[in-house]
Coordinates of C-alpha atoms in Angstrom, one line a residue:
X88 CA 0.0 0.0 0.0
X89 CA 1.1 3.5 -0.8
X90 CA 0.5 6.1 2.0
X91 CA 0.1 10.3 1.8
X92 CA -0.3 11.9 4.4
X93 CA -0.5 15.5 4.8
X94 CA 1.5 15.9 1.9
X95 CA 2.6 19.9 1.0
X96 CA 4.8 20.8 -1.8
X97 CA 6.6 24.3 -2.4
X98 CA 8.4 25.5 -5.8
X99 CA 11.7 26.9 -4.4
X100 CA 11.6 29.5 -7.3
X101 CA 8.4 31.3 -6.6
X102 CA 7.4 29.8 -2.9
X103 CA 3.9 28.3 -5.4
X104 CA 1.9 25.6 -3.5
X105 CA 1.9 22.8 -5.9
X106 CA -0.4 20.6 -3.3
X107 CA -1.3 21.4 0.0
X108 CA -2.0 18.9 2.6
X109 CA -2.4 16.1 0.2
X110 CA -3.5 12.9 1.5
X111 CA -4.1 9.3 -0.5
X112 CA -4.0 5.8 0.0
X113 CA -2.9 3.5 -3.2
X114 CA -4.5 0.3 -3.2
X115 CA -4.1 -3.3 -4.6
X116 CA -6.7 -2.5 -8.2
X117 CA -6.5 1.1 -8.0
X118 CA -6.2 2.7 -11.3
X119 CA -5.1 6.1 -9.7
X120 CA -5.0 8.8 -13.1
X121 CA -3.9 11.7 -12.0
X122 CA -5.5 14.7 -14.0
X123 CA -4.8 19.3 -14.3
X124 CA -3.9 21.6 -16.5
X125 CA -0.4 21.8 -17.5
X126 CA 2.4 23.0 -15.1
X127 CA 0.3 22.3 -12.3
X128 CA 3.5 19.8 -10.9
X129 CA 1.7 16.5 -11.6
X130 CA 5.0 15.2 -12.8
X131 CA 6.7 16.8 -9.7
X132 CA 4.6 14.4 -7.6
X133 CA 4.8 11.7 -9.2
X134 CA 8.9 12.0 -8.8
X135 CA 8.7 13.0 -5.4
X136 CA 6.5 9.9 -4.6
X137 CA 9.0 8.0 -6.6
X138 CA 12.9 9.4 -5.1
X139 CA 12.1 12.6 -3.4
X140 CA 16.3 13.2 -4.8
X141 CA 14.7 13.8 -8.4
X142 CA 13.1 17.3 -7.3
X143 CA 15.0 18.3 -4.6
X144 CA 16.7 20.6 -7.0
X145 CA 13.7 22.7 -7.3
X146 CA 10.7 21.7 -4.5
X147 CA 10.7 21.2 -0.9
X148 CA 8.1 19.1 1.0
X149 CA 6.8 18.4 4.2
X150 CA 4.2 15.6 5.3
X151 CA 5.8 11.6 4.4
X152 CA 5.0 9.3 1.6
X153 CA 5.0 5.7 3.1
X154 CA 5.9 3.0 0.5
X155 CA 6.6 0.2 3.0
X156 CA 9.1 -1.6 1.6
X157 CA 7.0 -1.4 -2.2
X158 CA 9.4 -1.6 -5.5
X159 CA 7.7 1.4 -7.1
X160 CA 8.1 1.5 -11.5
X161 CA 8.7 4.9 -12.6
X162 CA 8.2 5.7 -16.6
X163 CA 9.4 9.2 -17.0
X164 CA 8.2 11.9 -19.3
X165 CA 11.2 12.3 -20.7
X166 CA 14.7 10.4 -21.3
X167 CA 17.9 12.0 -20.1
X168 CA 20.7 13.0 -22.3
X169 CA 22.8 10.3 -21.3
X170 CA 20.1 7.7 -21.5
X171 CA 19.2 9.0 -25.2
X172 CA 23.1 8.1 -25.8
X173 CA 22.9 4.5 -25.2
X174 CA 22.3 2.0 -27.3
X175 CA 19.0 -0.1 -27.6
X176 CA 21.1 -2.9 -25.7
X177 CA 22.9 -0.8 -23.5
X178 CA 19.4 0.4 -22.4
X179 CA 18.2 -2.7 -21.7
X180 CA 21.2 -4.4 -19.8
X181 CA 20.6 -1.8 -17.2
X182 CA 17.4 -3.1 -16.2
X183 CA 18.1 -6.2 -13.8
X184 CA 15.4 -8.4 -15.1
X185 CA 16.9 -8.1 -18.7
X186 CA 19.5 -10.8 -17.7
X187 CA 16.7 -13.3 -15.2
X188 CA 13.8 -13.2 -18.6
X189 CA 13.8 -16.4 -21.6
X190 CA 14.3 -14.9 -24.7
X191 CA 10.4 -16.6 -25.4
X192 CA 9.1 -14.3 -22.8
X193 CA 11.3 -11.4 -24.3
X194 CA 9.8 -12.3 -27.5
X195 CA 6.0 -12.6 -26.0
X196 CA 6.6 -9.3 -24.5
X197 CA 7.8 -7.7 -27.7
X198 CA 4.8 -9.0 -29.8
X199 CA 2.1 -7.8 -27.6
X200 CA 3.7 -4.1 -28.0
X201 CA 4.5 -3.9 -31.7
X202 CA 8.1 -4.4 -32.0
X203 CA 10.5 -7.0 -33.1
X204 CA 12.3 -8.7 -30.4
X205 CA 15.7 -8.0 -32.0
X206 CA 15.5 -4.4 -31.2
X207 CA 16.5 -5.5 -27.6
X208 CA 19.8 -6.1 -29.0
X209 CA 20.5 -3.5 -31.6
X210 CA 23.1 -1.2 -31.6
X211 CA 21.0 1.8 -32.6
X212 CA 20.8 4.8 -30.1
X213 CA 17.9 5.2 -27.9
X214 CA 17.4 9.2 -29.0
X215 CA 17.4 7.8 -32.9
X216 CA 14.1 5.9 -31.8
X217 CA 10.4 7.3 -32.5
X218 CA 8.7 9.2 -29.6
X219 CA 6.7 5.3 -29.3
X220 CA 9.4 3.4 -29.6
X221 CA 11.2 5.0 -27.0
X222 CA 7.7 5.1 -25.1
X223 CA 7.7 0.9 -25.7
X224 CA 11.0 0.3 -25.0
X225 CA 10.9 1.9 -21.0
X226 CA 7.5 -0.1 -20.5
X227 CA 9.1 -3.8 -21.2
X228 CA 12.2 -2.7 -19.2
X229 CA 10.0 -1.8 -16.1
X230 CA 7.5 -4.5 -17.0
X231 CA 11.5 -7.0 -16.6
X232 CA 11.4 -5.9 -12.7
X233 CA 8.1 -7.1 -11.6
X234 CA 7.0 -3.7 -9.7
X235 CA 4.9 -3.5 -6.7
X236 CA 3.3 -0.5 -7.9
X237 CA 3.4 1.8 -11.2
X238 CA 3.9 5.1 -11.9
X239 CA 3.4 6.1 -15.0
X240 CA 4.4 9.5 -16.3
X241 CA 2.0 10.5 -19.6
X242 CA 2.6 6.2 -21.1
X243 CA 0.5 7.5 -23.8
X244 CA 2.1 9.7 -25.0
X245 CA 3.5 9.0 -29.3
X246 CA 2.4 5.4 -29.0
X247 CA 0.3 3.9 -31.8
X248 CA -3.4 3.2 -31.9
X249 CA -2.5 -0.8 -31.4
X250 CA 0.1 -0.4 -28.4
X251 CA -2.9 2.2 -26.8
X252 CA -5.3 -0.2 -26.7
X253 CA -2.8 -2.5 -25.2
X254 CA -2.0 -0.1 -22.4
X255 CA -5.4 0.0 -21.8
X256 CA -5.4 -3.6 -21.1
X257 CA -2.7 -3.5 -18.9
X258 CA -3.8 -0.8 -17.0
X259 CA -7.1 -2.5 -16.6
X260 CA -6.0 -6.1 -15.8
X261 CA -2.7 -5.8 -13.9
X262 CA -3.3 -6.2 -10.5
X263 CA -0.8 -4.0 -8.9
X264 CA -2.0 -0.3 -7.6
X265 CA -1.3 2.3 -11.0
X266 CA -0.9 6.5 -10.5
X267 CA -0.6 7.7 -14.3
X268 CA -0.8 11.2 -15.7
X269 CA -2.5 11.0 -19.2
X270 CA -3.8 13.2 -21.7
X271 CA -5.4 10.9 -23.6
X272 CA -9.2 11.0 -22.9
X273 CA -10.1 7.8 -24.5
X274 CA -7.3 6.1 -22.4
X275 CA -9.0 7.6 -19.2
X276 CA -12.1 6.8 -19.4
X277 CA -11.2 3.2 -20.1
X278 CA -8.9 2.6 -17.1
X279 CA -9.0 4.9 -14.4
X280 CA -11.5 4.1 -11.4
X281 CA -9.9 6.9 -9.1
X282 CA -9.4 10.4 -10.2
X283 CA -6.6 12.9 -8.6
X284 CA -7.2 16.6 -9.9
X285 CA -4.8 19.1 -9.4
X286 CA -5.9 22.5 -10.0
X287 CA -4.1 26.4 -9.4
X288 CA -6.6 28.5 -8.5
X289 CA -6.9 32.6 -8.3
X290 CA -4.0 32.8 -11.0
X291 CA -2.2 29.7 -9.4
X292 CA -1.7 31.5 -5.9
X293 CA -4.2 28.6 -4.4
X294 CA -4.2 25.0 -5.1
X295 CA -6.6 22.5 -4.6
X296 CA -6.5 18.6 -5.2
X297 CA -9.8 16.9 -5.3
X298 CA -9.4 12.8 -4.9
X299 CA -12.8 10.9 -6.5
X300 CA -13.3 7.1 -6.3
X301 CA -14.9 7.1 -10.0
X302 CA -14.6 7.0 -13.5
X303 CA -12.9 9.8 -15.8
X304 CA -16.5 10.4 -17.4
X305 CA -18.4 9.9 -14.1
X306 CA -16.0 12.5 -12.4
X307 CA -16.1 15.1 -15.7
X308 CA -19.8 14.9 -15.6
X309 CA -20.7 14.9 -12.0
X310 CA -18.4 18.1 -11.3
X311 CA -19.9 19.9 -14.2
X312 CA -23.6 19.7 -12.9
X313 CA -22.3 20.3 -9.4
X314 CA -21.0 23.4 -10.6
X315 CA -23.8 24.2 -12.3
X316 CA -26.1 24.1 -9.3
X317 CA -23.7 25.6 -7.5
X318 CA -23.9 28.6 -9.9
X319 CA -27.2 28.5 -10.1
X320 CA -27.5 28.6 -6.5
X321 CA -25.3 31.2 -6.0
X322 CA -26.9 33.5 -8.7
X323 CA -30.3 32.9 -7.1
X324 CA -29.6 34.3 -3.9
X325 CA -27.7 37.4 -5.1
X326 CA -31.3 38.3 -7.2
X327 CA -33.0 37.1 -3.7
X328 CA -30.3 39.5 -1.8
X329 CA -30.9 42.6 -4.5
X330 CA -34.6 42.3 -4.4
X331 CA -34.3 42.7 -0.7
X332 CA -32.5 45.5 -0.8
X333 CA -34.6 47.4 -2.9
X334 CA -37.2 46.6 -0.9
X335 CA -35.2 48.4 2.6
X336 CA -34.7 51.1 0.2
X337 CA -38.1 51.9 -0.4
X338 CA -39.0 51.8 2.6
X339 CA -36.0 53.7 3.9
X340 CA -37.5 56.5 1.3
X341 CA -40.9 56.2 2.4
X342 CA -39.9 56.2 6.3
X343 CA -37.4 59.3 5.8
X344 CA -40.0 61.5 3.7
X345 CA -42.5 61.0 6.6
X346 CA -40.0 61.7 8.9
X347 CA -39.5 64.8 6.9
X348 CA -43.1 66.0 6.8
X349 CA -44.1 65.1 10.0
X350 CA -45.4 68.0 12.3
X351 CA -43.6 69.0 14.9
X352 CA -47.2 68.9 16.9
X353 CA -47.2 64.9 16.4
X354 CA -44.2 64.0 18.5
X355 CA -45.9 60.2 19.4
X356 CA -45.8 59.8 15.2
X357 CA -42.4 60.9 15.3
X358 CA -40.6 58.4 17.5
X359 CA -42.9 56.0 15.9
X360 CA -41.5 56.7 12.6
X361 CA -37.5 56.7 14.7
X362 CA -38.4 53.4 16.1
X363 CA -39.7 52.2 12.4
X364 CA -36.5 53.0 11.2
X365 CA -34.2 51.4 13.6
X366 CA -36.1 48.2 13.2
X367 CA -35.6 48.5 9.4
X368 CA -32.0 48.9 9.8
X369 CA -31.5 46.0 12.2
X370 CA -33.0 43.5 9.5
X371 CA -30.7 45.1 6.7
X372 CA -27.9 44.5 9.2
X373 CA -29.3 41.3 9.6
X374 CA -29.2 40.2 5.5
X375 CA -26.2 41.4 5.2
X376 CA -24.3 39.2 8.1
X377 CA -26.6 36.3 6.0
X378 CA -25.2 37.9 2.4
X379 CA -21.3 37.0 3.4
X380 CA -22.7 33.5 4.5
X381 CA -24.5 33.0 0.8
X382 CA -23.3 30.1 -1.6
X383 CA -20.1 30.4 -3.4
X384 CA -19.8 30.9 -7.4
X385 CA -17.5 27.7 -7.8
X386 CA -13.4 28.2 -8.3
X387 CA -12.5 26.7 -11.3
X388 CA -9.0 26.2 -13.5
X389 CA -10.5 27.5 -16.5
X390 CA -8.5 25.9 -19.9
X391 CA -6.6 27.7 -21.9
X392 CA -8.1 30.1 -24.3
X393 CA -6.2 31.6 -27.7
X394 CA -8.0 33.0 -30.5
X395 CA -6.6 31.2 -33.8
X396 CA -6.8 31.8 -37.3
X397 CA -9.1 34.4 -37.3
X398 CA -8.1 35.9 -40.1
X399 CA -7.0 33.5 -42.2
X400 CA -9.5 32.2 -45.8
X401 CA -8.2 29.5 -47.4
X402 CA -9.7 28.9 -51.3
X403 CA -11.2 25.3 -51.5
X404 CA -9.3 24.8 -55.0
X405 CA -6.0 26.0 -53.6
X406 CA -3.2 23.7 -54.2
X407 CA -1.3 23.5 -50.6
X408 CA 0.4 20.4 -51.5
X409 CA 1.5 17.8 -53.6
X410 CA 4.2 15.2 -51.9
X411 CA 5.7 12.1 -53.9
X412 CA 8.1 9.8 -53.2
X413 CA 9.7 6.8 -54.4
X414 CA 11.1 6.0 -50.9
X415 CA 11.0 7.1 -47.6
X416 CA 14.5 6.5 -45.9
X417 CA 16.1 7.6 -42.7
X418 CA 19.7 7.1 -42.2
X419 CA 19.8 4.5 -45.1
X420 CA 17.0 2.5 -43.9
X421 CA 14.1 2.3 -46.4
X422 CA 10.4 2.9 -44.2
X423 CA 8.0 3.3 -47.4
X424 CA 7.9 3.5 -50.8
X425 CA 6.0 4.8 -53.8
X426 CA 3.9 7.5 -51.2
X427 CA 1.1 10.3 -53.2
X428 CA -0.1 12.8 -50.8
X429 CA -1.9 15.9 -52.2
X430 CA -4.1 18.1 -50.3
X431 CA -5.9 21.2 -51.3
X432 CA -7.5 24.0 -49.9
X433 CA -8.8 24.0 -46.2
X434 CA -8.4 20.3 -45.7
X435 CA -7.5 18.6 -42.3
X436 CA -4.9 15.5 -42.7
X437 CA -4.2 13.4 -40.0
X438 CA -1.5 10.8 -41.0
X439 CA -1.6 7.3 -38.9
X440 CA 0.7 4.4 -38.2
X441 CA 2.2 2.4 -36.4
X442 CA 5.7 3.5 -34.2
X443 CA 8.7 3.6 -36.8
X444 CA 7.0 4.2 -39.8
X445 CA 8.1 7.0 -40.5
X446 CA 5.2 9.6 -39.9
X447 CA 7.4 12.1 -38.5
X448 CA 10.2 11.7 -40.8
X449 CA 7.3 12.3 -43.5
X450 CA 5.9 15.4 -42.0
X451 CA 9.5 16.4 -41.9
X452 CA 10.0 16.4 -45.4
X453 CA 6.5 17.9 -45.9
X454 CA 7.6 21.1 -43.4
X455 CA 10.6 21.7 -45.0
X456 CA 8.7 22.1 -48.8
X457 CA 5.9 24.2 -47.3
X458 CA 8.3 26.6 -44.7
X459 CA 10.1 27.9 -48.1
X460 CA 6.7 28.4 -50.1
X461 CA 6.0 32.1 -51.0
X462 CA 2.7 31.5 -51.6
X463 CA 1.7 30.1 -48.5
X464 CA 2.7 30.9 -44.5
X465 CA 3.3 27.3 -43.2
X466 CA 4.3 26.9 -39.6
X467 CA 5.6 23.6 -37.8
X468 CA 5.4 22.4 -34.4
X469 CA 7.9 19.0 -34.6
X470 CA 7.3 16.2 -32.1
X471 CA 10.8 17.6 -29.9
X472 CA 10.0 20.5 -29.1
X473 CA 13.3 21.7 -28.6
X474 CA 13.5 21.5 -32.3
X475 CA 12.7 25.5 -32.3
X476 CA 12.9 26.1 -28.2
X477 CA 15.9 27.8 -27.1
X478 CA 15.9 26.3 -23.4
X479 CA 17.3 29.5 -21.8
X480 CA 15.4 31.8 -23.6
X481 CA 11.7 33.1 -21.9
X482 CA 8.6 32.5 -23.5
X483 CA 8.7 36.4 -23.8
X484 CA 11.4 36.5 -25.5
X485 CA 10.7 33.2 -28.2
X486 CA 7.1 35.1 -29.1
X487 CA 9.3 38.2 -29.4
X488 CA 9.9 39.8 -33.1
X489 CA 11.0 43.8 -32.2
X490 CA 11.4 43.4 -28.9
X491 CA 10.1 47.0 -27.6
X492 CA 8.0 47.5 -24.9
X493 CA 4.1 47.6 -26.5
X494 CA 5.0 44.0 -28.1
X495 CA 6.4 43.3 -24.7
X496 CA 3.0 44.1 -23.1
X497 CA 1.2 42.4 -26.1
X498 CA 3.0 39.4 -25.4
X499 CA 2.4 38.9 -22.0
X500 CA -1.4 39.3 -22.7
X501 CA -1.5 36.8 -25.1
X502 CA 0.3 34.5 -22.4
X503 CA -1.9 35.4 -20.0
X504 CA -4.8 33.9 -21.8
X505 CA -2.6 30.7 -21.6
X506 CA -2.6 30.6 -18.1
X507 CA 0.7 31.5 -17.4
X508 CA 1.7 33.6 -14.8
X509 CA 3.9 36.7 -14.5
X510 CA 7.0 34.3 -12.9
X511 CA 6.4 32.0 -15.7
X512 CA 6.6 34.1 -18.5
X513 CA 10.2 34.9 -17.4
X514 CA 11.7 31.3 -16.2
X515 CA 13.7 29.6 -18.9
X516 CA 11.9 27.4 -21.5
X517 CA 13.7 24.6 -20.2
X518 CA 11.6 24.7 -16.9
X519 CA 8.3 24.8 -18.6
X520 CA 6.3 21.6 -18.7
X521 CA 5.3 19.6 -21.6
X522 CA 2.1 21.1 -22.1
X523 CA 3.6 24.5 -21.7
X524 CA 5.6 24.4 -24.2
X525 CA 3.2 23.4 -26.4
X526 CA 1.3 26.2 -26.1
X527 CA 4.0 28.5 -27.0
X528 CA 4.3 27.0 -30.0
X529 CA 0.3 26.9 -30.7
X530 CA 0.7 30.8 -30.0
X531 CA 3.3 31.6 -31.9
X532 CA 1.2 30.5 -34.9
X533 CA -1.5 32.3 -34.0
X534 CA 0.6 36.0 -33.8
X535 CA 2.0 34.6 -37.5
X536 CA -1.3 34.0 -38.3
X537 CA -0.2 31.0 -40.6
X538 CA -2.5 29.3 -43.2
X539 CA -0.9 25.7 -43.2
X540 CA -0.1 24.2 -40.3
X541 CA 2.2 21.2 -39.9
X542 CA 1.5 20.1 -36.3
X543 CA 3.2 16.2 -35.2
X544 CA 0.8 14.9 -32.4
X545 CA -0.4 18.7 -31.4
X546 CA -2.6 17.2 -28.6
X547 CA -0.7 14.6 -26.7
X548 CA 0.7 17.3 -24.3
X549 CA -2.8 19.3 -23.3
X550 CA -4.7 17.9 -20.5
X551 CA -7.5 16.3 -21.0
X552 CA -9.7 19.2 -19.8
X553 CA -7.9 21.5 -22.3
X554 CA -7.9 19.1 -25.1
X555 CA -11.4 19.3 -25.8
X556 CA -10.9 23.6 -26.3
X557 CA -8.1 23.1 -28.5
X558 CA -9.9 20.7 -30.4
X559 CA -12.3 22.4 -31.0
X560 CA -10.0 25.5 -32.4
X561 CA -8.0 23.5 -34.5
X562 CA -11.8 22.4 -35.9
X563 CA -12.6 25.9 -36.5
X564 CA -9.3 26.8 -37.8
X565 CA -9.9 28.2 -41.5
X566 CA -6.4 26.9 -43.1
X567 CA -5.0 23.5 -44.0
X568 CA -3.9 21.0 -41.3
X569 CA -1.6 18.3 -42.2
X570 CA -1.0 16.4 -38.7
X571 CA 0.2 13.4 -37.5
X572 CA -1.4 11.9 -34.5
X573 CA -2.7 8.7 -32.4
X574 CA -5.2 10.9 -30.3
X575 CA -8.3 8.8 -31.1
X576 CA -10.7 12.2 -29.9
X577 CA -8.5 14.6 -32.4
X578 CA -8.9 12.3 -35.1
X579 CA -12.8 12.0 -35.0
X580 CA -13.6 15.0 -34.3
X581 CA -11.0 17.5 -36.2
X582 CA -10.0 16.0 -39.7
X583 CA -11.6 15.3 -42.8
X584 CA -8.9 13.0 -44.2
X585 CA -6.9 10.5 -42.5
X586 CA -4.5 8.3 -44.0
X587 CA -2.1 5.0 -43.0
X588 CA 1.3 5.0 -43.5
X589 CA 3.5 1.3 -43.6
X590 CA 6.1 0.0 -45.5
X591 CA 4.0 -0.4 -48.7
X592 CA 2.9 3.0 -48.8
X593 CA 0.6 5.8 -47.7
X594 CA -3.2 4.6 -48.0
X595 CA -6.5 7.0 -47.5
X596 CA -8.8 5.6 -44.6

C-alpha cells in the first residue's frame, strides 16, 4: 500500500503551492489517473513519490509518503541525455530483469507491444528511436522488474493506436496499484477508477487537489452539474439578496420622507416613525451578516483560451500540396515507398501508423517544402520540441519579433490567456512543462497568423480538460492542417482526411 499523508509541496523559485495537505492511500486495483492543466507539478509528484532526490533541486516538501518496503516503477516523461546516448542494448542491460527473462518471454513481451524482439539487442541509439518506440522500450524494461506498484508518467504519449489499446489492457487487468498522468481522454475513461485533480486557482496563488473514487466520465460529468447548481444557487440568492434591498430602500424613502413632513405637533408619530427605522435597519444588518454567508460561485481552473486563425480564408481549390516519393528513408533504412499525398484548400490531414513508420520523418519532409513556399505561410510544431525552443530563452522572448516595450505588453497578454503567470513568463523554456511548451508554439502561430499548419501529435501534451478547447480550435481553424497523430478524440472529431502509412505505402482511410 502507498500512503500520503499530509502531503505539501513548495516550488523553491516562486514559494507556489503545488499541493497542500495532500492525502491518499494507493491500493491493490487502483487505477489512480492523475488529472490538471499543464504546469500544475503532476509530474513533480509523481517523482517525489518515486525518489524525493529527483526534485530536490527545485521543490521542498513536508508531510511523508510511506511505501513500505514497495518496488515502485517509474516511466518518466522524458529520457535524459545520457540515457538518449545509449544504445538499444545498453538500455536494456541496465534493467536487472533483462538478464533473469527467456528470450520466449522477451519475445511474448515484444509481440504484444508492436516491436521486433531484435530491437533489444540493436546497436542503434535510444534518441534515434520514434517518440513510441522510446515510449515501448521503458515499459518492457519496467514491465522485466516485476514492480509492486506503477507510476506512470504520460505512457500514452507517441504510442500507436495498437500499443494504446494495449495499455489499456494493462492498466485494466494488472493487479498491482497504477498512479498515471494521461492526456489521452479515451485512455482515461477506459482505465481509471480513481481520479486525482490538481488545480491552481486565483491565478495559481491557491491549489486545490480533489481525490474521487470514479470513472474519468463519471467525475467530468458529476463536477460539471455540481458546478452548475452551485452557480445557479449562488446566482439565485444574489437576485433574492438585490430584491431585498430594494425593498429596505423603499421603505428607507418612504420612512425618511414621513419623517421629513411630520409636524412637529405629532411627536408620538415621530418616535414612531425613529423606532420604524431602527427596526428597518437592524433586518438590513441582519441580511447582510446572511449575504457573506451566501453560496459560493465555484473556483475553477479554466483551460486555456487563444483566438486562432481568425483571419485566415483559405480557397477550397487552392493547391497546398502535392508530396511524392519513391522511398522514404532515414539514415539509409528504407520505411516506405512509392507515397502520393496531395491536399488542397482547407483540408485537415491526419497521417496514422504504427511507431517507426516513419510519420514524423514524412511530415518532416513535408515542413521543409511548405516553410520555403511564398505563396503560403506554413508553420511547424515538430514532435521535440526543442527543435525550435531555445531552453534559456523566456517564453517572452521566443514570441518576441521587435522586442520593444508595446509587443512586450502584447505578449504577456496573449500568455496570460494561456494561463501563465507573471513568474512564468520569465523562467527559462527549459523549466516549462510539456504542455507548456506546447502552447507557445500553438501561440506563436497564432501572432504569425499562418495558413498551413504542420502540427506532429499537437494534442498529446494538453490535458485532458484543455484538449477538448483546442480541439475544438483547430476544428474551426480556416487553413490546412496536415498532422500526424494517435489521439483517437482529435482524429474523429477535427480531420476530414486520414491516411495510413506502412512499409507499402501511404493509404486514405
Amino acid at each position: 500500500m502507498l500512503q500520503i499523508q499530509n502531503l505539501t509541496i513548495t516550488h523553491k523559485k516562486d514559494l507556489r503551492e503545488i499541493v497542500k495537505d495532500f492525502s491518499l492511500s494507493l491500493n491493490t486495483g487502483d487505477k489512480a489517473a492523475l488529472i490538471g492543466e499543464e504546469g500544475n507539478g503532476k509530474s513533480t509528484l509523481l517523482k517525489l513519490i518515486y525518489d524525493a532526490r529527483m526534485v530536490e533541486g527545485y521543490a521542498e516538501y513536508t508531510g511523508t509518503v510511506q511505501k513500505k518496503g514497495l518496488k515502485p516503477g517509474y516511466l518518466p516523461q522524458e529520457l535524459s541525455g545520457e540515457q538518449k546516448k545509449r544504445t538499444v542494448y545498453e538500455f536494456c542491460c541496465q534493467s536487472p530483469g533483462f538478464y533473469d527473462i527467456s528470450p520466449g518471454e522477451l519475445a511474448r513481451m515484444a509481440g504484444q507491444m508492436g516491436f521486433s524482439p531484435e530491437l533489444y539487442y540493436s546497436e542503434q541509439s535510444v534518441g534515434s528511436l520514434s517518440g513510441g518506440e522510446k515510449v515501448k522500450l521503458q515499459l518492457a524494461c519496467l514491465l522485466l522488474e516485476n514492480p509492486d506498484i506503477l507510476l506512470l508518467d504520460e505512457p500514452s504519449n507517441d504510442i500507436d493506436i495498437p500499443t494504446l489499446k494495449w495499455l489499456e489492457h494493462l492498466i485494466q487487468e494488472i493487479q498491482i496499484p497504477v498512479l498515471y498522468i494521461s492526456h489521452d481522454e479515451v485512455l482515461l475513461e477506459n482505465t481509471a477508477n480513481l481520479i486525482i485533480h490538481m488545480e491552481q486557482l486565483r491565478r495559481k496563488t491557491v491549489s486545490r487537489v480533489t481525490v474521487i473514487r470514479s470513472g474519468y466520465r463519471d467525475y467530468v460529468q458529476e463536477r460539471m452539474k455540481a458546478f452548475g447548481r452551485q452557480e445557479q444557487l449562488a446566482r439565485n440568492e444574489r437576485t433574492e439578496y438585490a430584491k431585498q434591498q430594494e425593498r429596505f430602500r423603499r421603505i428607507e424613502q418612504k420612512v425618511e420622507h414621513r419623517q421629513n413632513t411630520v409636524s412637529r405637533q405629532d411627536p408620538h408619530g415621530g418616535y414612531l416613525l425613529k423606532k420604524k427605522m431602527r427596526a428597518v435597519k437592524a433586518q438590513e444588518r441582519r441580511f447582510e451578516k446572511e449575504f457573506e454567508k451566501m453560496t459560493e460561485f465555484p473556483e475553477t481552473e479554466d483551460a486555456v483560451f487563444i483566438r486562432f486563425g481568425e483571419q485566415v480564408q483559405m480557397p477550397n481549390r487552392k493547391r497546398v500540396l502535392e508530396y511524392e516519393r519513391k522511398e522514404l528513408t532515414v539514415k539509409d533504412r528504407v520505411l516506405s515507398r512509392n507515397i502520393h499525398l496531395e491536399v488542397t484548400g482547407p483540408r485537415k490531414v491526419c497521417i496514422i501508423g504504427k511507431n517507426g513508420a516513419g510519420k514524423s520523418t514524412m511530415l518532416k519532409e513535408i515542413a521543409d517544402e511548405l516553410l520555403i513556399r511564398k505563396d503560403l505561410h506554413a508553420c511547424y510544431m515538430p514532435q521535440n520540441y526543442e527543435d525550435l525552443l531555445e531552453p534559456e530563452q523566456t517564453p517572452v522572448e521566443f514570441l518576441a519579433s521587435v522586442g520593444d516595450k508595446e509587443e512586450q505588453d502584447r505578449i504577456c497578454t496573449y500568455l496570460g490567456s494561456m494561463k501563465y503567470t507573471a513568474d512564468e513568463m520569465r523562467h527559462p523554456v527549459r523549466e516549462l512543462s510539456g504542455g507548456q511548451k506546447a502552447k507557445l508554439l500553438l501561440l506563436k502561430m497564432s501572432i504569425q497568423r499562418c495558413d498551413v499548419l504542420l502540427l506532429d501529435e499537437p494534442t498529446r501534451n494538453f490535458s485532458p480538460l484543455s484538449a477538448p478547447v483546442i480541439r475544438r480550435i483547430l476544428k474551426n481553424y480556416c487553413g490546412a492542417i496536415i498532422s500526424v497523430s494517435h489521439d483517437r478524440k482529435y482524429i474523429e472529431e477535427v480531420c476530414t482526411d486520414v491516411y495510413e502509412l506502412d512499409h507499402t505505402g501511404l493509404y486514405k482511410q
